[in-house]
Every structure is written in C-alpha cells, then in structure tokens.
PDB file of C-alpha atoms in Angstrom:
ATOM      1  CA  LYS A  68     148.043 -37.901  53.465  1.00  0.00           C
ATOM      2  CA  ALA A  69     147.976 -35.028  55.892  1.00  0.00           C
ATOM      3  CA  GLY A  70     150.838 -32.585  55.570  1.00  0.00           C
ATOM      4  CA  VAL A  71     153.367 -31.472  58.138  1.00  0.00           C
ATOM      5  CA  THR A  72     151.713 -29.712  61.026  1.00  0.00           C
ATOM      6  CA  GLN A  73     153.298 -27.281  63.443  1.00  0.00           C
ATOM      7  CA  THR A  74     151.965 -25.896  66.675  1.00  0.00           C
ATOM      8  CA  PRO A  75     151.525 -23.241  67.738  1.00  0.00           C
ATOM      9  CA  ARG A  76     151.405 -21.054  64.646  1.00  0.00           C
ATOM     10  CA  TYR A  77     152.201 -17.875  66.558  1.00  0.00           C
ATOM     11  CA  LEU A  78     154.020 -17.210  69.815  1.00  0.00           C
ATOM     12  CA  ILE A  79     154.971 -14.090  71.695  1.00  0.00           C
ATOM     13  CA  LYS A  80     157.566 -14.405  74.429  1.00  0.00           C
ATOM     14  CA  THR A  81     159.805 -12.057  76.380  1.00  0.00           C
ATOM     15  CA  ARG A  82     163.574 -12.116  76.660  1.00  0.00           C
ATOM     16  CA  GLY A  83     164.904 -14.744  79.008  1.00  0.00           C
ATOM     17  CA  GLN A  84     161.935 -17.069  78.668  1.00  0.00           C
ATOM     18  CA  GLN A  85     162.066 -20.460  77.024  1.00  0.00           C
ATOM     19  CA  VAL A  86     159.817 -21.871  74.325  1.00  0.00           C
ATOM     20  CA  THR A  87     158.916 -25.268  72.899  1.00  0.00           C
ATOM     21  CA  LEU A  88     157.700 -25.736  69.345  1.00  0.00           C
ATOM     22  CA  SER A  89     156.087 -28.901  68.063  1.00  0.00           C
ATOM     23  CA  CYS A  90     156.104 -30.620  64.686  1.00  0.00           C
ATOM     24  CA  SER A  91     154.188 -33.633  63.401  1.00  0.00           C
ATOM     25  CA  PRO A  92     155.659 -35.060  60.193  1.00  0.00           C
ATOM     26  CA  ILE A  93     153.851 -36.667  57.324  1.00  0.00           C
ATOM     27  CA  SER A  94     152.806 -40.195  58.229  1.00  0.00           C
ATOM     28  CA  GLY A  95     155.640 -42.611  57.440  1.00  0.00           C
ATOM     29  CA  HIS A  96     158.343 -39.954  57.355  1.00  0.00           C
ATOM     30  CA  ARG A  97     161.079 -40.655  59.865  1.00  0.00           C
ATOM     31  CA  SER A  98     163.332 -37.673  59.237  1.00  0.00           C
ATOM     32  CA  VAL A  99     162.437 -34.271  60.682  1.00  0.00           C
ATOM     33  CA  SER A 100     164.506 -31.142  60.104  1.00  0.00           C
ATOM     34  CA  TRP A 101     164.173 -27.684  61.589  1.00  0.00           C
ATOM     35  CA  TYR A 102     165.052 -24.379  59.926  1.00  0.00           C
ATOM     36  CA  GLN A 103     165.076 -20.798  61.128  1.00  0.00           C
ATOM     37  CA  GLN A 104     163.984 -18.107  58.687  1.00  0.00           C
ATOM     38  CA  THR A 105     164.780 -14.439  59.297  1.00  0.00           C
ATOM     39  CA  PRO A 106     164.860 -11.451  56.910  1.00  0.00           C
ATOM     40  CA  GLY A 107     168.561 -10.924  57.545  1.00  0.00           C
ATOM     41  CA  GLN A 108     169.952 -14.455  57.540  1.00  0.00           C
ATOM     42  CA  GLY A 109     167.422 -16.210  55.345  1.00  0.00           C
ATOM     43  CA  LEU A 110     166.792 -19.923  55.827  1.00  0.00           C
ATOM     44  CA  GLN A 111     169.278 -21.584  58.131  1.00  0.00           C
ATOM     45  CA  PHE A 112     169.423 -25.248  59.098  1.00  0.00           C
ATOM     46  CA  LEU A 113     169.069 -25.956  62.808  1.00  0.00           C
ATOM     47  CA  PHE A 114     169.126 -29.739  63.121  1.00  0.00           C
ATOM     48  CA  GLU A 115     167.777 -33.002  61.784  1.00  0.00           C
ATOM     49  CA  TYR A 116     166.411 -35.980  63.640  1.00  0.00           C
ATOM     50  CA  PHE A 117     166.040 -39.511  62.354  1.00  0.00           C
ATOM     51  CA  SER A 118     164.701 -42.395  64.415  1.00  0.00           C
ATOM     52  CA  GLU A 119     164.934 -40.350  67.616  1.00  0.00           C
ATOM     53  CA  THR A 120     168.609 -39.485  67.035  1.00  0.00           C
ATOM     54  CA  GLN A 121     170.074 -36.156  66.047  1.00  0.00           C
ATOM     55  CA  ARG A 122     171.750 -36.889  62.739  1.00  0.00           C
ATOM     56  CA  ASN A 123     172.902 -33.450  61.717  1.00  0.00           C
ATOM     57  CA  LYS A 124     173.299 -30.084  63.406  1.00  0.00           C
ATOM     58  CA  GLY A 125     173.662 -26.549  62.160  1.00  0.00           C
ATOM     59  CA  ASN A 126     175.711 -23.736  63.583  1.00  0.00           C
ATOM     60  CA  PHE A 127     173.462 -22.520  66.377  1.00  0.00           C
ATOM     61  CA  PRO A 128     174.220 -22.039  70.080  1.00  0.00           C
ATOM     62  CA  GLY A 129     173.373 -24.688  72.633  1.00  0.00           C
ATOM     63  CA  ARG A 130     170.264 -22.742  73.643  1.00  0.00           C
ATOM     64  CA  PHE A 131     168.633 -24.387  70.664  1.00  0.00           C
ATOM     65  CA  SER A 132     167.838 -28.036  71.194  1.00  0.00           C
ATOM     66  CA  GLY A 133     165.452 -30.621  69.910  1.00  0.00           C
ATOM     67  CA  ARG A 134     164.237 -34.129  70.245  1.00  0.00           C
ATOM     68  CA  GLN A 135     162.237 -36.698  68.365  1.00  0.00           C
ATOM     69  CA  PHE A 136     159.785 -39.183  69.751  1.00  0.00           C
ATOM     70  CA  SER A 137     159.155 -42.779  68.747  1.00  0.00           C
ATOM     71  CA  ASN A 138     156.189 -41.700  66.587  1.00  0.00           C
ATOM     72  CA  SER A 139     158.561 -39.332  64.687  1.00  0.00           C
ATOM     73  CA  ARG A 140     156.964 -36.208  66.132  1.00  0.00           C
ATOM     74  CA  SER A 141     159.578 -33.638  67.027  1.00  0.00           C
ATOM     75  CA  GLU A 142     159.957 -30.693  69.342  1.00  0.00           C
ATOM     76  CA  MET A 143     162.493 -27.936  69.421  1.00  0.00           C
ATOM     77  CA  ASN A 144     163.283 -25.851  72.462  1.00  0.00           C
ATOM     78  CA  VAL A 145     164.905 -22.471  72.751  1.00  0.00           C
ATOM     79  CA  SER A 146     166.036 -21.419  76.198  1.00  0.00           C
ATOM     80  CA  THR A 147     166.932 -17.964  77.467  1.00  0.00           C
ATOM     81  CA  LEU A 148     165.290 -16.249  74.517  1.00  0.00           C
ATOM     82  CA  GLU A 149     166.991 -13.280  72.886  1.00  0.00           C
ATOM     83  CA  LEU A 150     165.483 -10.603  70.656  1.00  0.00           C
ATOM     84  CA  GLY A 151     167.394 -12.083  67.736  1.00  0.00           C
ATOM     85  CA  ASP A 152     165.540 -15.371  68.095  1.00  0.00           C
ATOM     86  CA  SER A 153     162.453 -13.748  66.600  1.00  0.00           C
ATOM     87  CA  ALA A 154     161.904 -15.708  63.417  1.00  0.00           C
ATOM     88  CA  LEU A 155     159.748 -18.123  61.487  1.00  0.00           C
ATOM     89  CA  TYR A 156     160.674 -21.647  62.535  1.00  0.00           C
ATOM     90  CA  LEU A 157     159.991 -24.207  59.847  1.00  0.00           C
ATOM     91  CA  CYS A 158     159.804 -27.929  60.287  1.00  0.00           C
ATOM     92  CA  ALA A 159     160.233 -30.314  57.365  1.00  0.00           C
ATOM     93  CA  SER A 160     159.908 -34.051  57.031  1.00  0.00           C
ATOM     94  CA  SER A 161     161.274 -36.477  54.483  1.00  0.00           C
ATOM     95  CA  SER A 162     161.327 -40.169  53.721  1.00  0.00           C
ATOM     96  CA  ARG A 163     164.167 -42.451  52.660  1.00  0.00           C
ATOM     97  CA  ASP A 164     163.001 -42.627  49.061  1.00  0.00           C
ATOM     98  CA  SER A 165     162.370 -38.908  48.567  1.00  0.00           C
ATOM     99  CA  HIS A 166     165.897 -37.968  47.359  1.00  0.00           C
ATOM    100  CA  ASN A 167     166.172 -35.485  50.202  1.00  0.00           C
ATOM    101  CA  GLU A 168     162.997 -33.701  49.141  1.00  0.00           C
ATOM    102  CA  GLN A 169     161.652 -32.091  52.252  1.00  0.00           C
ATOM    103  CA  PHE A 170     158.029 -31.321  52.907  1.00  0.00           C
ATOM    104  CA  PHE A 171     157.552 -28.185  54.941  1.00  0.00           C
ATOM    105  CA  GLY A 172     154.989 -27.224  57.506  1.00  0.00           C
ATOM    106  CA  PRO A 173     153.463 -23.733  57.721  1.00  0.00           C
ATOM    107  CA  GLY A 174     155.911 -22.645  60.419  1.00  0.00           C
ATOM    108  CA  THR A 175     155.705 -21.137  63.867  1.00  0.00           C
ATOM    109  CA  ARG A 176     156.141 -17.381  64.020  1.00  0.00           C
ATOM    110  CA  LEU A 177     158.057 -16.552  67.214  1.00  0.00           C
ATOM    111  CA  THR A 178     158.244 -12.962  68.401  1.00  0.00           C
ATOM    112  CA  VAL A 179     160.553 -12.135  71.303  1.00  0.00           C
ATOM    113  CA  LEU A 180     159.862  -8.840  73.068  1.00  0.00           C
TER     114      LEU A 180
ATOM    115  CA  ALA B 181     180.575 -27.388  52.151  1.00  0.00           C
ATOM    116  CA  GLN B 182     177.719 -26.382  49.919  1.00  0.00           C
ATOM    117  CA  SER B 183     176.426 -22.969  48.984  1.00  0.00           C
ATOM    118  CA  VAL B 184     173.780 -21.415  46.757  1.00  0.00           C
ATOM    119  CA  THR B 185     173.890 -18.012  45.104  1.00  0.00           C
ATOM    120  CA  GLN B 186     170.747 -16.297  43.922  1.00  0.00           C
ATOM    121  CA  LEU B 187     171.741 -13.009  42.349  1.00  0.00           C
ATOM    122  CA  GLY B 188     169.474 -10.100  43.106  1.00  0.00           C
ATOM    123  CA  SER B 189     166.747 -10.046  45.707  1.00  0.00           C
ATOM    124  CA  HIS B 190     163.874  -8.861  43.578  1.00  0.00           C
ATOM    125  CA  VAL B 191     162.672  -9.523  40.032  1.00  0.00           C
ATOM    126  CA  SER B 192     159.719  -7.753  38.439  1.00  0.00           C
ATOM    127  CA  VAL B 193     158.047  -8.935  35.221  1.00  0.00           C
ATOM    128  CA  SER B 194     154.878  -8.112  33.351  1.00  0.00           C
ATOM    129  CA  GLU B 195     152.051 -10.602  33.240  1.00  0.00           C
ATOM    130  CA  GLY B 196     152.632 -12.905  30.277  1.00  0.00           C
ATOM    131  CA  ALA B 197     156.377 -12.246  30.168  1.00  0.00           C
ATOM    132  CA  LEU B 198     159.149 -14.779  30.608  1.00  0.00           C
ATOM    133  CA  VAL B 199     160.230 -15.507  34.159  1.00  0.00           C
ATOM    134  CA  LEU B 200     163.917 -16.273  34.708  1.00  0.00           C
ATOM    135  CA  LEU B 201     165.269 -16.722  38.224  1.00  0.00           C
ATOM    136  CA  ARG B 202     168.953 -17.552  38.453  1.00  0.00           C
ATOM    137  CA  CYS B 203     170.614 -20.015  40.786  1.00  0.00           C
ATOM    138  CA  ASN B 204     174.242 -21.091  40.982  1.00  0.00           C
ATOM    139  CA  TYR B 205     175.482 -23.673  43.426  1.00  0.00           C
ATOM    140  CA  SER B 206     178.697 -24.977  44.858  1.00  0.00           C
ATOM    141  CA  SER B 207     179.013 -28.560  46.007  1.00  0.00           C
ATOM    142  CA  SER B 208     181.922 -30.926  46.551  1.00  0.00           C
ATOM    143  CA  VAL B 209     179.729 -33.928  45.744  1.00  0.00           C
ATOM    144  CA  PRO B 210     177.110 -34.503  43.047  1.00  0.00           C
ATOM    145  CA  PRO B 211     174.142 -32.435  44.156  1.00  0.00           C
ATOM    146  CA  TYR B 212     170.443 -32.730  44.397  1.00  0.00           C
ATOM    147  CA  LEU B 213     168.878 -29.382  43.504  1.00  0.00           C
ATOM    148  CA  PHE B 214     165.515 -27.924  44.411  1.00  0.00           C
ATOM    149  CA  TRP B 215     163.356 -24.889  43.826  1.00  0.00           C
ATOM    150  CA  TYR B 216     160.826 -23.983  46.493  1.00  0.00           C
ATOM    151  CA  VAL B 217     158.195 -21.231  46.506  1.00  0.00           C
ATOM    152  CA  GLN B 218     156.904 -19.423  49.574  1.00  0.00           C
ATOM    153  CA  TYR B 219     153.724 -17.377  49.686  1.00  0.00           C
ATOM    154  CA  PRO B 220     153.199 -14.863  52.509  1.00  0.00           C
ATOM    155  CA  ASN B 221     152.690 -16.441  55.917  1.00  0.00           C
ATOM    156  CA  GLN B 222     153.121 -19.938  54.557  1.00  0.00           C
ATOM    157  CA  GLY B 223     155.740 -22.655  54.516  1.00  0.00           C
ATOM    158  CA  LEU B 224     157.754 -23.714  51.508  1.00  0.00           C
ATOM    159  CA  GLN B 225     156.251 -25.642  48.630  1.00  0.00           C
ATOM    160  CA  LEU B 226     158.367 -27.675  46.249  1.00  0.00           C
ATOM    161  CA  LEU B 227     158.238 -26.493  42.622  1.00  0.00           C
ATOM    162  CA  LEU B 228     160.658 -29.018  41.159  1.00  0.00           C
ATOM    163  CA  LYS B 229     163.783 -31.000  41.869  1.00  0.00           C
ATOM    164  CA  TYR B 230     166.776 -32.467  40.061  1.00  0.00           C
ATOM    165  CA  THR B 231     168.255 -35.690  41.346  1.00  0.00           C
ATOM    166  CA  THR B 232     169.670 -37.727  38.476  1.00  0.00           C
ATOM    167  CA  GLY B 233     168.830 -38.365  34.857  1.00  0.00           C
ATOM    168  CA  ALA B 234     167.252 -35.768  32.604  1.00  0.00           C
ATOM    169  CA  THR B 235     168.790 -32.374  33.169  1.00  0.00           C
ATOM    170  CA  LEU B 236     165.654 -30.468  32.162  1.00  0.00           C
ATOM    171  CA  VAL B 237     163.086 -30.909  34.884  1.00  0.00           C
ATOM    172  CA  LYS B 238     159.496 -29.800  34.800  1.00  0.00           C
ATOM    173  CA  GLY B 239     157.600 -28.793  37.882  1.00  0.00           C
ATOM    174  CA  ILE B 240     154.256 -27.530  38.981  1.00  0.00           C
ATOM    175  CA  ASN B 241     152.496 -24.414  37.690  1.00  0.00           C
ATOM    176  CA  GLY B 242     154.396 -24.428  34.390  1.00  0.00           C
ATOM    177  CA  PHE B 243     157.872 -23.948  35.871  1.00  0.00           C
ATOM    178  CA  GLU B 244     160.932 -25.767  34.664  1.00  0.00           C
ATOM    179  CA  ALA B 245     164.668 -25.711  35.388  1.00  0.00           C
ATOM    180  CA  GLU B 246     167.770 -27.017  33.677  1.00  0.00           C
ATOM    181  CA  PHE B 247     170.723 -28.511  35.521  1.00  0.00           C
ATOM    182  CA  LYS B 248     173.976 -27.428  33.874  1.00  0.00           C
ATOM    183  CA  LYS B 249     176.893 -29.083  35.581  1.00  0.00           C
ATOM    184  CA  SER B 250     179.536 -27.187  33.611  1.00  0.00           C
ATOM    185  CA  GLU B 251     178.029 -23.877  34.705  1.00  0.00           C
ATOM    186  CA  THR B 252     177.020 -25.102  38.193  1.00  0.00           C
ATOM    187  CA  SER B 253     173.633 -23.567  37.517  1.00  0.00           C
ATOM    188  CA  PHE B 254     170.002 -24.501  38.009  1.00  0.00           C
ATOM    189  CA  HIS B 255     168.002 -21.556  36.678  1.00  0.00           C
ATOM    190  CA  LEU B 256     164.211 -21.522  37.007  1.00  0.00           C
ATOM    191  CA  THR B 257     162.040 -20.432  34.081  1.00  0.00           C
ATOM    192  CA  LYS B 258     158.408 -20.042  33.153  1.00  0.00           C
ATOM    193  CA  PRO B 259     157.371 -18.952  29.650  1.00  0.00           C
ATOM    194  CA  SER B 260     154.470 -16.752  30.710  1.00  0.00           C
ATOM    195  CA  ALA B 261     154.101 -15.143  34.132  1.00  0.00           C
ATOM    196  CA  HIS B 262     150.777 -15.097  35.909  1.00  0.00           C
ATOM    197  CA  MET B 263     149.736 -12.775  38.707  1.00  0.00           C
ATOM    198  CA  SER B 264     149.511 -15.758  41.033  1.00  0.00           C
ATOM    199  CA  ASP B 265     153.253 -16.395  40.559  1.00  0.00           C
ATOM    200  CA  ALA B 266     154.093 -13.427  42.781  1.00  0.00           C
ATOM    201  CA  ALA B 267     155.938 -14.970  45.727  1.00  0.00           C
ATOM    202  CA  GLU B 268     159.413 -15.633  47.092  1.00  0.00           C
ATOM    203  CA  TYR B 269     161.478 -18.320  45.407  1.00  0.00           C
ATOM    204  CA  PHE B 270     164.301 -20.286  46.983  1.00  0.00           C
ATOM    205  CA  CYS B 271     166.914 -22.456  45.339  1.00  0.00           C
ATOM    206  CA  ALA B 272     168.397 -25.201  47.530  1.00  0.00           C
ATOM    207  CA  VAL B 273     171.078 -27.875  47.302  1.00  0.00           C
ATOM    208  CA  SER B 274     171.729 -31.082  49.215  1.00  0.00           C
ATOM    209  CA  ASP B 275     174.230 -33.891  48.925  1.00  0.00           C
ATOM    210  CA  GLY B 276     173.375 -36.058  45.962  1.00  0.00           C
ATOM    211  CA  TYR B 277     172.516 -39.184  47.854  1.00  0.00           C
ATOM    212  CA  THR B 278     169.815 -40.172  50.234  1.00  0.00           C
ATOM    213  CA  GLY B 279     171.473 -41.046  53.448  1.00  0.00           C
ATOM    214  CA  ALA B 280     172.928 -39.498  56.491  1.00  0.00           C
ATOM    215  CA  ASN B 281     172.913 -35.929  55.266  1.00  0.00           C
ATOM    216  CA  SER B 282     169.666 -34.663  53.791  1.00  0.00           C
ATOM    217  CA  LYS B 283     170.261 -31.097  54.982  1.00  0.00           C
ATOM    218  CA  LEU B 284     169.179 -28.419  52.535  1.00  0.00           C
ATOM    219  CA  THR B 285     171.327 -25.341  52.000  1.00  0.00           C
ATOM    220  CA  PHE B 286     169.238 -22.459  50.699  1.00  0.00           C
ATOM    221  CA  GLY B 287     169.962 -19.356  48.719  1.00  0.00           C
ATOM    222  CA  LYS B 288     168.833 -15.975  50.025  1.00  0.00           C
ATOM    223  CA  GLY B 289     165.661 -16.081  47.972  1.00  0.00           C
ATOM    224  CA  ILE B 290     164.248 -13.907  45.202  1.00  0.00           C
ATOM    225  CA  THR B 291     160.981 -12.019  45.432  1.00  0.00           C
ATOM    226  CA  LEU B 292     159.067 -12.170  42.171  1.00  0.00           C
ATOM    227  CA  SER B 293     156.593  -9.391  41.425  1.00  0.00           C
ATOM    228  CA  VAL B 294     154.195  -9.610  38.482  1.00  0.00           C
ATOM    229  CA  ARG B 295     152.856  -6.373  36.980  1.00  0.00           C
ATOM    230  CA  PRO B 296     149.412  -6.368  35.367  1.00  0.00           C
TER     231      PRO B 296
END
C-alpha cells in the first residue's frame, strides 16, 4: 500500500496570506489527523476528521480549519498567516482496527515571512 | 487529560552501548502507548506500540519497551546502539480504546546521538 502523501512538501508565504495543505491517507483509512510541529511547542494536535466530520479538535484559533472529502482525502487551511505559524504540518491516517496507531506523512514545511 | 513526560532533550551514547530513553505518562483511562522515531526532514515512523496484553513489546530495529502501570512508565531500550539510530524519538499516549478519540498526545521528544 502507498503511504500517506502530503502536498506540497514546502511552502513559503507572507504574513496575512492564507494557505491550503493537502493530505491523502493510506487506502482504506477513514480517519485523518493533523499535527503542528515546532521547535518550541513540539507536536501539537490540530484536529481529526472521520467520514467527512470533524471528530476532535485541538486548542488552536479559528484561523486553522480543515475538511475531509468523501474519498477520505483531507485539506487544512490557515488564514491570515502569522510568523508563528511557521512549522512542519504533519498529517496522519488510521483505521478502525489499528488501536489508534497513526501512520504519518512526510509533512509540509510552511515558512511564513 | 493526558500528558507525556520525556525527561531531558538530548541523550548521547557510544556505538554498541545500551540505549535507554525514558517516558512517563498520565492518563485517566487505560492508555495505548507508542514510540515514534523521526529522522531529519521526515515524518514520524512507528517503532512499537502497547495496546493490551504482554507488557514487554518488541519493535523494529531491535527496540523494545516495557509498560509498567504502577510506575506509569513506558521506557524505550535497545541493547546495542548503531550509528543509524541517531534521530529524534517521541513517546505518545492515546485513550486505550479505538473509537471516537484516537488523538495522540506527544512528549517533547528526545534527540539521540550515537558516538563512533
């Protein structure tokens, strides 16, 4: 099976812009989670989608949003970018029988100038 | 609420020496526990996981970890370090059931260096 794929791998944006990141889960996986990784805060949970519904949400401002499509692919959007949004954004997928084991993609490195 | 504590941010060992990376967790429900490894500019790769059953779990690349409920610990070990083990290691916890909450809570991570 192909792994989790994320596009693009690298992005450079300026403050105030918005950005959309994409994630394709492993075939058959219906749960997709997003995490932000920064040197200061480490790995922080953003949100999880299951069958096109947001099932769980972390403690991030409303500028961070996401959605999931019927084929389980997911996108996350960050509006009005701030310098502090510079991070590695990781997507992970899981299946019902995986005991919450999550399979991670390579991440999208976002730099906000 | 769940939390994970990984004491220290950096561990350095000699090649061939024992690797011990500590992880303590806090969870109000029976947990599932995970160790992930991250190499530079890559995502996270699962080393091993504890769900139920045997408390000593073996993973990839010769790593193993023991779940000790009384100590709320899940320390990662490897008898003999290899240069290729140099990476960042993350301990994570989730609720101990597969259902509506599969969120992982991660520790801060430990960077492992291996000296020749």
